[in-house]
XYZ file of C-alpha atoms in Angstrom:
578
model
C 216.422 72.544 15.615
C 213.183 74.307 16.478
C 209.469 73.640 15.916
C 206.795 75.904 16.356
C 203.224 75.197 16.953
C 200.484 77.300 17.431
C 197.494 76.687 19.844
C 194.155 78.515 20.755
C 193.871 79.168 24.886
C 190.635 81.199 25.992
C 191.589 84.142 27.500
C 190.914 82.865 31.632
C 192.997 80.119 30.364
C 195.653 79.266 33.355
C 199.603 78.746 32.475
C 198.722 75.076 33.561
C 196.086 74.519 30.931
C 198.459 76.134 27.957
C 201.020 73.735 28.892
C 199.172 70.960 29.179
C 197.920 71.131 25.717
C 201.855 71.563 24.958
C 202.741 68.088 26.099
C 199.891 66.399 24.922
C 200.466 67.174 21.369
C 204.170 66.290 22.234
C 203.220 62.801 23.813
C 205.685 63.754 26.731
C 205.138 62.715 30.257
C 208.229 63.407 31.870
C 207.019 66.913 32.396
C 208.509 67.736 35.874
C 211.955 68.662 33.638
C 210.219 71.188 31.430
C 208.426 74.614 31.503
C 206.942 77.583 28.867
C 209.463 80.421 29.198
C 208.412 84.187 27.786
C 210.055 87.921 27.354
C 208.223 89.927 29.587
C 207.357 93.279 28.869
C 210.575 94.721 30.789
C 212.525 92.009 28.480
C 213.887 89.424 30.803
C 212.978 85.697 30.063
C 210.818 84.809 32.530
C 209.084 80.894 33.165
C 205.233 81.078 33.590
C 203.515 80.346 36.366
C 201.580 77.471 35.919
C 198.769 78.928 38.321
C 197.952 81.518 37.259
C 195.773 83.103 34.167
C 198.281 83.584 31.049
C 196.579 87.326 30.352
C 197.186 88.117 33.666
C 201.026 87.541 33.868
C 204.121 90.383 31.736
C 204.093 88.193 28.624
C 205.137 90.256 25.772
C 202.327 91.659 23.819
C 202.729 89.744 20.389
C 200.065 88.379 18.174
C 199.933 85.317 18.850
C 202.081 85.362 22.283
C 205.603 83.919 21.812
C 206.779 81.127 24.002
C 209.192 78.733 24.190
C 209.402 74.801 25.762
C 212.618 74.368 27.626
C 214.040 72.160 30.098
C 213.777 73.763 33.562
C 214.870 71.159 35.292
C 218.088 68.820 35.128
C 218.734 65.398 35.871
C 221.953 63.798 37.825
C 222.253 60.855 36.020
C 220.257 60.909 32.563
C 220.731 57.279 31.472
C 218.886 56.670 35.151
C 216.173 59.372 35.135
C 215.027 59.837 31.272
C 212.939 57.479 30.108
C 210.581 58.348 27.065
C 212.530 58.888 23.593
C 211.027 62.328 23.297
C 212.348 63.332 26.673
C 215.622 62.164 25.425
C 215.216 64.057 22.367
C 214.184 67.333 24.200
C 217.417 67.455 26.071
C 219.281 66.754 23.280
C 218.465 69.418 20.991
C 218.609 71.974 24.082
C 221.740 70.846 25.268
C 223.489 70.866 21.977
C 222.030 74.384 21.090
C 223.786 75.151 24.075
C 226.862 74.206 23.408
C 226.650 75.832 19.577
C 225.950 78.764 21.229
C 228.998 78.079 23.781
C 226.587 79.020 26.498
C 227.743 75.335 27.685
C 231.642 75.450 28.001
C 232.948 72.083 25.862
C 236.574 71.691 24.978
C 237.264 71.116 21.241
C 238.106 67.272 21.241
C 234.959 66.705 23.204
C 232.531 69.078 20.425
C 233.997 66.895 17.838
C 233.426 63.865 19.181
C 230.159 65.519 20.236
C 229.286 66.167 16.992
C 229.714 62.678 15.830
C 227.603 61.234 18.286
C 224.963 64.138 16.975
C 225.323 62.951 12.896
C 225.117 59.154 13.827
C 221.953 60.090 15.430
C 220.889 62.192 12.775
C 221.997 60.099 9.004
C 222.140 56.834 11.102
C 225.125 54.914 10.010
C 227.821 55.907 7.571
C 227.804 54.906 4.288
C 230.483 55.870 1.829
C 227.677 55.173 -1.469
C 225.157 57.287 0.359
C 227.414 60.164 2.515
C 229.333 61.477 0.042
C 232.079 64.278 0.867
C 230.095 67.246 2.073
C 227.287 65.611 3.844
C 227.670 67.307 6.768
C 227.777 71.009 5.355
C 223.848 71.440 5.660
C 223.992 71.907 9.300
C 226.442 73.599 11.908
C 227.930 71.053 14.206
C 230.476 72.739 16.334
C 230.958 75.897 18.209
C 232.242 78.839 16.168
C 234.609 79.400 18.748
C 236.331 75.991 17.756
C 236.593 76.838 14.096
C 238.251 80.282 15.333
C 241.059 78.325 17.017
C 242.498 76.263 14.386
C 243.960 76.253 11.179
C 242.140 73.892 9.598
C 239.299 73.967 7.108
C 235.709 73.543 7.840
C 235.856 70.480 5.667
C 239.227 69.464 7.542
C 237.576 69.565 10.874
C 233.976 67.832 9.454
C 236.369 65.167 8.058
C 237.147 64.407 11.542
C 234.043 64.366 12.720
C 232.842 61.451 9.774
C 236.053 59.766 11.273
C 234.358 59.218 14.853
C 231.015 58.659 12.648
C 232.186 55.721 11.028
C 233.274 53.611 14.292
C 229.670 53.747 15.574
C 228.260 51.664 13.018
C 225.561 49.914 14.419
C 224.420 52.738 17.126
C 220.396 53.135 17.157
C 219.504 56.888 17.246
C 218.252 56.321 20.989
C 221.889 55.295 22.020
C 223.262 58.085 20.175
C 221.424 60.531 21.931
C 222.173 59.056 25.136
C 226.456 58.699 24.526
C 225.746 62.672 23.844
C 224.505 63.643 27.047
C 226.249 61.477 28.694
C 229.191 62.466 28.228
C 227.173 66.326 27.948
C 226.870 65.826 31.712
C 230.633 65.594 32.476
C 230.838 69.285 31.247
C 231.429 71.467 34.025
C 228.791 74.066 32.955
C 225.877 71.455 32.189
C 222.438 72.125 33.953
C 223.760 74.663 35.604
C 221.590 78.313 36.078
C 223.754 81.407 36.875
C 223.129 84.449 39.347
C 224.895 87.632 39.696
C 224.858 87.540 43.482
C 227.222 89.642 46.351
C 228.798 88.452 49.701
C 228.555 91.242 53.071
C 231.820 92.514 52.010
C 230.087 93.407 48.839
C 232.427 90.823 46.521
C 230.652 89.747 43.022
C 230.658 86.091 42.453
C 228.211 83.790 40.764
C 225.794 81.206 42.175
C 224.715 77.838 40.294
C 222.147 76.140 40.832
C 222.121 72.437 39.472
C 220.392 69.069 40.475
C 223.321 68.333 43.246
C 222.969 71.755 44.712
C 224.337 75.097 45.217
C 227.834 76.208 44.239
C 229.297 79.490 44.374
C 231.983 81.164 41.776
C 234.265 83.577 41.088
C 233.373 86.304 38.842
C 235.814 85.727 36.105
C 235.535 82.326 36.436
C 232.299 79.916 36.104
C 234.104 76.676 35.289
C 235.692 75.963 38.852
C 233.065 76.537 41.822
C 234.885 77.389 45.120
C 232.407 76.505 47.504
C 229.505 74.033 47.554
C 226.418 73.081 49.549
C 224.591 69.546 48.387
C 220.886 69.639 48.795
C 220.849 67.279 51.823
C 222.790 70.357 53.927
C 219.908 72.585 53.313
C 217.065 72.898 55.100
C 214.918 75.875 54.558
C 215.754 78.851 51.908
C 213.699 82.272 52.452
C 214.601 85.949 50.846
C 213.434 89.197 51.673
C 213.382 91.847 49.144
C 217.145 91.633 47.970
C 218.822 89.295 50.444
C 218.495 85.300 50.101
C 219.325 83.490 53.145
C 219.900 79.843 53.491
C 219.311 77.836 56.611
C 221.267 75.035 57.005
C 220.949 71.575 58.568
C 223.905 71.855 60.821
C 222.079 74.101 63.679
C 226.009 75.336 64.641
C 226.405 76.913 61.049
C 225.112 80.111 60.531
C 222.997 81.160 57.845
C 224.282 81.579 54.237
C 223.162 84.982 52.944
C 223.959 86.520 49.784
C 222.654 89.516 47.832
C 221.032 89.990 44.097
C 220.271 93.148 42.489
C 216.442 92.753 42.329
C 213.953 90.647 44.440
C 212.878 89.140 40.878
C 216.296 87.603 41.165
C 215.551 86.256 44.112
C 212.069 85.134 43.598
C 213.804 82.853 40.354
C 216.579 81.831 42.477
C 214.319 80.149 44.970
C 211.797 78.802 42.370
C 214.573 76.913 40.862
C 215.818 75.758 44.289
C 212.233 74.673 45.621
C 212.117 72.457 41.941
C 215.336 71.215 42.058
C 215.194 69.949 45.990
C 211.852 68.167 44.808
C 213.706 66.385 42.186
C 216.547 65.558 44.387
C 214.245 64.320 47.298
C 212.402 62.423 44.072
C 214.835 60.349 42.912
C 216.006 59.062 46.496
C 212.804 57.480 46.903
C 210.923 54.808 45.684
C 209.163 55.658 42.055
C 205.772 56.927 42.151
C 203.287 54.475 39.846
C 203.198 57.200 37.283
C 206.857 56.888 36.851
C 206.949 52.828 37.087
C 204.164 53.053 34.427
C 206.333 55.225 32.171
C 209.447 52.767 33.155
C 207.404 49.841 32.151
C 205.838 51.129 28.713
C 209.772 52.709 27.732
C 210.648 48.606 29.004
C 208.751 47.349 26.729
C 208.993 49.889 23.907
C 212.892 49.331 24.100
C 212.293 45.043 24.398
C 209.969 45.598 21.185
C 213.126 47.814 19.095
C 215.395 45.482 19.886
C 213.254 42.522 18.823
C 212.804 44.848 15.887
C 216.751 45.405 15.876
C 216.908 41.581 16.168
C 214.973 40.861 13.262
C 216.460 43.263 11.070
C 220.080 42.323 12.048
C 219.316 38.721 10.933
C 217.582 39.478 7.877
C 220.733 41.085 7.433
C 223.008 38.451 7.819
C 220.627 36.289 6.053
C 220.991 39.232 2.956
C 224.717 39.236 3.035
C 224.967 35.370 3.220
C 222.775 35.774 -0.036
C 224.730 38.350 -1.390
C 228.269 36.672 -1.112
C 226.718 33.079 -1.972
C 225.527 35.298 -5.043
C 229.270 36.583 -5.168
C 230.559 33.024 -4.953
C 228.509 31.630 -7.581
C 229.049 34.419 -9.891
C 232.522 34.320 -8.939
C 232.315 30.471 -9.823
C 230.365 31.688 -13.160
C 233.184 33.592 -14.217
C 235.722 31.270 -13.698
C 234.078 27.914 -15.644
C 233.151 30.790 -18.620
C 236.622 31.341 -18.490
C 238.025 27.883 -18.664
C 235.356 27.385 -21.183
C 237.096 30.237 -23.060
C 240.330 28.168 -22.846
C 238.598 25.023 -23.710
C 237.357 26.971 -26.798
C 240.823 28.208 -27.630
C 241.968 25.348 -26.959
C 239.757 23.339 -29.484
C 240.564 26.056 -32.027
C 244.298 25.487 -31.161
C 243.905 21.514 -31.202
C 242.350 22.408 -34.930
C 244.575 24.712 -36.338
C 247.140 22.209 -35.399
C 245.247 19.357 -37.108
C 245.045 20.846 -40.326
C 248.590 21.881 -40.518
C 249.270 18.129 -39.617
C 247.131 17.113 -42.309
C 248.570 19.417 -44.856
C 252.013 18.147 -43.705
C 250.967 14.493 -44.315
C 249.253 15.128 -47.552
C 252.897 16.998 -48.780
C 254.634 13.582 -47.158
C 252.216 11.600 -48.989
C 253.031 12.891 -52.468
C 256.937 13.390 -51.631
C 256.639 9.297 -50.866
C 254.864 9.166 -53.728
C 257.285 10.756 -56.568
C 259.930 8.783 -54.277
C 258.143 5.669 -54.921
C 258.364 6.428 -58.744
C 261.234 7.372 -58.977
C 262.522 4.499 -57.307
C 260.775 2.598 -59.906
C 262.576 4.703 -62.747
C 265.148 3.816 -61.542
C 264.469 0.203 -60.700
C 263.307 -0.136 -64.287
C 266.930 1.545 -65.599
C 268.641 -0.923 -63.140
C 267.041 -3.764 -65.045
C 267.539 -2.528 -68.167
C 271.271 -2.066 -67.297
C 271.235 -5.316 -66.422
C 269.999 -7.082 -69.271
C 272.118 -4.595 -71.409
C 275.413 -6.075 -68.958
C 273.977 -9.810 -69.867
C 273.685 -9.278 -73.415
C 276.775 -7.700 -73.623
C 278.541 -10.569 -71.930
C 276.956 -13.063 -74.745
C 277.915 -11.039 -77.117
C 281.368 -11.109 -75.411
C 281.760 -14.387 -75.896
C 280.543 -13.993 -80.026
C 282.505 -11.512 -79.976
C 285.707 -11.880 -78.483
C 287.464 -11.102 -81.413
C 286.129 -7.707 -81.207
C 286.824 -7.321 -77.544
C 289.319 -4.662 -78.380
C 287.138 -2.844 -79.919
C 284.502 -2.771 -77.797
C 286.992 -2.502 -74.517
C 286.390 0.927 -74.647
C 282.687 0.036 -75.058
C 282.656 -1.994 -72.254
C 284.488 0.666 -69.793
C 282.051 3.214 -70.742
C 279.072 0.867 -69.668
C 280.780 -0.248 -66.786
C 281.605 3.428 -65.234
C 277.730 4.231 -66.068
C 276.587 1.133 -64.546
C 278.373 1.800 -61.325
C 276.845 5.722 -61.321
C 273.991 4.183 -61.484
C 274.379 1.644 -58.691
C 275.255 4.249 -56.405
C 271.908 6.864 -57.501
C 269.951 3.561 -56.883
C 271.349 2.844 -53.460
C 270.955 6.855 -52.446
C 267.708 6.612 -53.967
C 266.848 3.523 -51.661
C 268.115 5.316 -48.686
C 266.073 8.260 -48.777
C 262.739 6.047 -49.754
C 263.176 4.304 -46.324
C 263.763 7.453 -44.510
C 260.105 8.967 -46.145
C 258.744 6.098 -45.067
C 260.031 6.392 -41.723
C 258.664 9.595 -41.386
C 255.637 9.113 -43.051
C 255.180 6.307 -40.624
C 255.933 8.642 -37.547
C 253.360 11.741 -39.032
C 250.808 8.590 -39.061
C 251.219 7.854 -35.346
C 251.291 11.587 -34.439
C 247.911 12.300 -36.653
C 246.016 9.430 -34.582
C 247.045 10.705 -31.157
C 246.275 13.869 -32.375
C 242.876 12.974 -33.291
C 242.280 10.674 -30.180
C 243.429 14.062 -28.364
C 240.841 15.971 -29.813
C 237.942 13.827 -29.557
C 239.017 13.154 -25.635
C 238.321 17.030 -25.683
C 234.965 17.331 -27.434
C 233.562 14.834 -25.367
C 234.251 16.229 -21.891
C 231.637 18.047 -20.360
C 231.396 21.764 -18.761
C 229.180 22.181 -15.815
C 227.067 25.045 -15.797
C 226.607 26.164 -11.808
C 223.640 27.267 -10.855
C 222.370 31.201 -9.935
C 221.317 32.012 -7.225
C 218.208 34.630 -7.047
C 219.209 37.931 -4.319
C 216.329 38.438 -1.905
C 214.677 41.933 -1.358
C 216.183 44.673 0.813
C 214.520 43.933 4.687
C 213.303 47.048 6.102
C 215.542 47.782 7.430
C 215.051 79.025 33.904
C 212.664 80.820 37.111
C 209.759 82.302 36.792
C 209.739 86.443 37.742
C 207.269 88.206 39.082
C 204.558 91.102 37.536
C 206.163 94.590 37.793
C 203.009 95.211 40.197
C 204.346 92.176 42.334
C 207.296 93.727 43.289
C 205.796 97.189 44.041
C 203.060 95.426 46.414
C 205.450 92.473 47.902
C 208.658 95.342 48.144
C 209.233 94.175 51.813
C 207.285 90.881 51.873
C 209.475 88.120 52.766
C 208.947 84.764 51.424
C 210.723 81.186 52.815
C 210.375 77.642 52.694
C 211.480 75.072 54.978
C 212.541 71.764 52.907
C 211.931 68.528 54.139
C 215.154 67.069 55.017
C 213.845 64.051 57.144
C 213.042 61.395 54.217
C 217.230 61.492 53.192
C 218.477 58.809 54.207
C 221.364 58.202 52.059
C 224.487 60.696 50.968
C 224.926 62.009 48.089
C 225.649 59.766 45.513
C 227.501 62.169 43.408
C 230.047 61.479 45.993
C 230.726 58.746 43.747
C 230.064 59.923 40.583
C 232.952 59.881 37.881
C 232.944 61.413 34.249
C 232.069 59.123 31.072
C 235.812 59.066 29.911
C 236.854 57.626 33.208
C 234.119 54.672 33.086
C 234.308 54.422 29.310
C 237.762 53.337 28.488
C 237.054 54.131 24.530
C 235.283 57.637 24.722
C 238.249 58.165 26.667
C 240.841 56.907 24.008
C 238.258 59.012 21.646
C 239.145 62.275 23.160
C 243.007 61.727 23.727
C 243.180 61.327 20.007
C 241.023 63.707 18.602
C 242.734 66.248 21.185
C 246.306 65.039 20.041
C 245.083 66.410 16.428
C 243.323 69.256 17.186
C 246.417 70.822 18.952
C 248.548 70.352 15.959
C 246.658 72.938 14.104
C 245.692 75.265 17.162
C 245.951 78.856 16.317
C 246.982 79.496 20.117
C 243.626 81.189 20.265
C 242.390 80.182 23.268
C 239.785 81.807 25.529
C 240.096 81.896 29.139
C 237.714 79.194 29.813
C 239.908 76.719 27.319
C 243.139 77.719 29.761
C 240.851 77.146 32.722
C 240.145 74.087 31.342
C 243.292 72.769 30.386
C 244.411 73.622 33.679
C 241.953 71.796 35.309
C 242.727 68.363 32.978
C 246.560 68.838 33.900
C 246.123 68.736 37.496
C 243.516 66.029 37.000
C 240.449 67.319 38.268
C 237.139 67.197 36.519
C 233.301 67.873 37.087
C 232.885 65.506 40.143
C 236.227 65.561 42.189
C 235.827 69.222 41.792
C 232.100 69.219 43.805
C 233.973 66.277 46.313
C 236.811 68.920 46.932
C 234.335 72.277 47.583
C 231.768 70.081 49.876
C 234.793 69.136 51.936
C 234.814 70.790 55.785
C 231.640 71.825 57.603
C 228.911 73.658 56.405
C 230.286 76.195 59.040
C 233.699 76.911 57.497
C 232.091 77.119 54.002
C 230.111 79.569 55.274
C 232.989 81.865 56.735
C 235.398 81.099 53.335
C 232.112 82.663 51.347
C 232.377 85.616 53.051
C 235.786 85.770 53.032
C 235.914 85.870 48.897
């Protein structure tokens, strides 16, 4: 998540020329959000001052000097004020390291669907060939206080996560980033810097100061502010030694005034304040040309992507138009190899089949053949009977006088004769039945070959193949130990310019990401409908907070309406009535 980079500063160098050679290695020039923050030799973290010599302020002595780039500042509406992809980025990883290190309060339906938006960004879309179970092991994505609170498996709840990865398909890393904060920004505790502060009557409570202004809490409780004062209310903020006062634009209110433990405190507390007015006063008025510059180049770097995007999503569809007319005409490949697999079997059968036919009429052929000679045997033995009957009747007639002698002859003859007439005329029968039949196996053995050549001769068309193309490319700064013994009981103010506010507050009309966003909100109702079945019942206070505040409805924005309700005046007294 971090970098580190190493530079070489003379040693006059100011805090303004060390962080100047910061964000021009970076390439950032949205610098107004950001700032070089140190351990001081008393070990608070401490901003540096941008005028004045780095030797000169309580960094702690290390070789080389440790510091660390961090937003300083926070926007009210990030898809509005960020611009440059590297400001984007920078808020990002900041943001999300805050709620890892649940130093930003986020329920566990949001973290998860958090955490998607985080690994689209990161592995780009999900594919099951590439992201294989376990992708997402490498690299923490939710706060450990979430995997404390329910019964379910790392893997379980990263399974969950790839769930929410796989509907945004199609989601540039730039988008990504931006869904993340935005919906980041709904969280109650987002861009907001804490102070352990004290009413007159002595009461702890916290102060936050964000990019709509200043809220006050109760000590056990920094998701709900009770009171709030917008940044057009204000106008002047001073603080001597441990007591802040705040002068606001109603003249019949009196002043706020609250109390820190140290003047440090107080000198970070109205560092941040001075910034944060500036920025608020900022983005009410027209852009400066170093802004509409940066507008226009992040205009045209985001017309050139999308070209880019264009491009690539039609070489796309022109690649999967390939691909299934590839499909198709293997598809159609297949299916004539196949039918010329039948045709082959086919032929084979139509073969087999013509042999045995053959073989069948050859057996015919000889059975009609011993039928034809036996029919002759037996036509020959008719004739021979015959001419035995005839010469037996002439012989009758010579020899009548013997005709009882040969009457038993003649009876003997006469039986065999009719024997025979009735082999000849079984004989006869079955002759024309083998010819019938040899007749019929003759008729069947030329369709059969007409069949067959009608099948050789038909022709199989070979479609053609298509050739794939290639893959397209696709928070204050604190003062020197010495300061605070020479400015003990110094007082330092400022009076903000109030005049050039013309409009309200447009937070006034501000509303969460779920509530515009009909799908992130469907997003969380389901992911928090399966969280709670395996919830431990481990809850911290700010989870019951929480849940308390989504059951009577009220979320980041109605919240600030509600507390900047009334006059400045009766804010005032209910502070010092906590």
């Amino acid at each position: 998540m971090d970098a580190e980079l190493e530079f070489a500063i003379l040693s006059d160098a100011t805090g303004k020329q060390l962080f100047e050679q910061v964000i021009k290695i970076m390439g950032l020039r949205e610098v107004w959000y950001f700032g070089l923050q140190y351990t001081d030799t008393k070990g608070f973290l401490t901003w540096l001052k941008l005028d004045k010599k780095v030797s000169s302020q309580e960094v702690k002595q290390e070789n080389p000097l440790q510091f660390k780039f961090r937003t300083k500042y926070y926007p009210e509406d990030v898809t509005e004020e960020l611009i440059q992809d590297i400001t984007i980025n920078l808020f990002f990883l900041q943001v999300k390291e805050g709620i890892l290190r649940d130093e930003i309060y986020c329920s566990p339906e949001t973290a998860v669907l958090l955490a998607s938006y985080s690994v689209q960004a990161k592995f780009g879309d999900h594919s099951p060939e590439i992201h294989r179970p376990g992708y997402l092991m490498s690299e923490r994505h939710l706060p450990q206080r979430v995997l404390d609170q329910h019964e379910l498996s790392k893997e379980q709840l990263e399974e969950r996560i790839q769930i929410w990865h796989e509907e945004h398909r199609g989601m540039l890393k730039k988008d990504a980033l931006l869904e993340y904060l935005k919906i980041s920004q709904d969280l109650e505790m987002y861009g907001v810097s804490y102070f352990n502060i004290k009413n007159k009557k002595g009461t702890d409570l916290w102060l936050g100061v964000d990019a709509l202004g200043l809220n006050i809490y109760e000590k056990e409780e920094r998701l709900t502010p009770k009171i709030g004062f917008h940044w057009n209310e204000i106008r002047g903020i001073s603080f001597s030694d441990k007591k802040f006062k705040i002068k606001p634009i109603d003249i019949k209110a009196p002043d706020f005034v609250f109390y820190t433990s140290r003047q440090r405190i107080n000198k970070h507390i109205h560092q941040l304040c001075m910034g944060n007015h500036e920025l608020y006063l900022r983005r009410r008025k027209t852009d400066t040309l170093e802004v509409q510059h940066i507008k226009a180049q992040a205009r045209e770097e985001t017309h050139q992507r999308q070209m880019e995007r264009a491009q690539l999503e039609t070489e796309k569809r022109k690649r999967e138009a390939i691909e299934k007319e590839r499909e198709r005409v293997e598809k159609e490949n297949q299916e004539m190899m196949m039918k010329l697999l039948q045709f082959e079997e086919q032929t084979k059968k139509f073969e087999r089949d013509l042999k045995e036919q053959f073989e069948r009429a050859r057996i015919l052929e000889e059975d009609r053949r011993r039928v034809e000679v036996e029919a002759a045997r037996l036509e020959a033995e008719r004739q021979e009977v015959l001419m035995a009957k005839e010469e037996l009747a002439r012989q009758a007639e010579d020899q009548r006088k013997h005709q009882e002698q040969l009457a038993a002859e003649l009876a003997e003859y006469t039986a065999k004769f009719a024997l025979l007439e009735e082999a000849r005329r079984i004989k006869e029968e079955e002759a024309s039945e083998w010819q019938n039949r040899a007749k019929e196996i003759q008729d069947d053995l030329e369709k059969t070959r007409e069949e067959l050549q009608h099948v050789m001769l038909s022709p199989v068309a070979a479609a053609p193949m298509a050739v794939p193309m290639s893959r397209a490319m696709m928070e204050g700064p604190l003062e020197n130990d010495h300061d605070d013994q020479e400015e003990n009981n110094s007082t330092y103010s400022a009076e903000l310019h109030v005049e050039v506010i013309e409009d309200h507050c447009n937070e006034e009309e501000c509303i969460t990401e779920a509530e515009k966003n009909e799908h992130v909100q469907k997003q969380l109702m389901v992911t928090c409908l399966n969280l709670s079945k395996a919830l431990l019942h481990k809850m911290t206070k700010n989870d019951i907070l929480h849940n308390e505040n989504v059951q009577a409805g009220r979320d980041k924005y109605n919240t600030l309406r509600q507390i900047g309700m009334g006059s400045t005046k009766q804010r005032t007294d209910e502070f010092e009535t906590l």
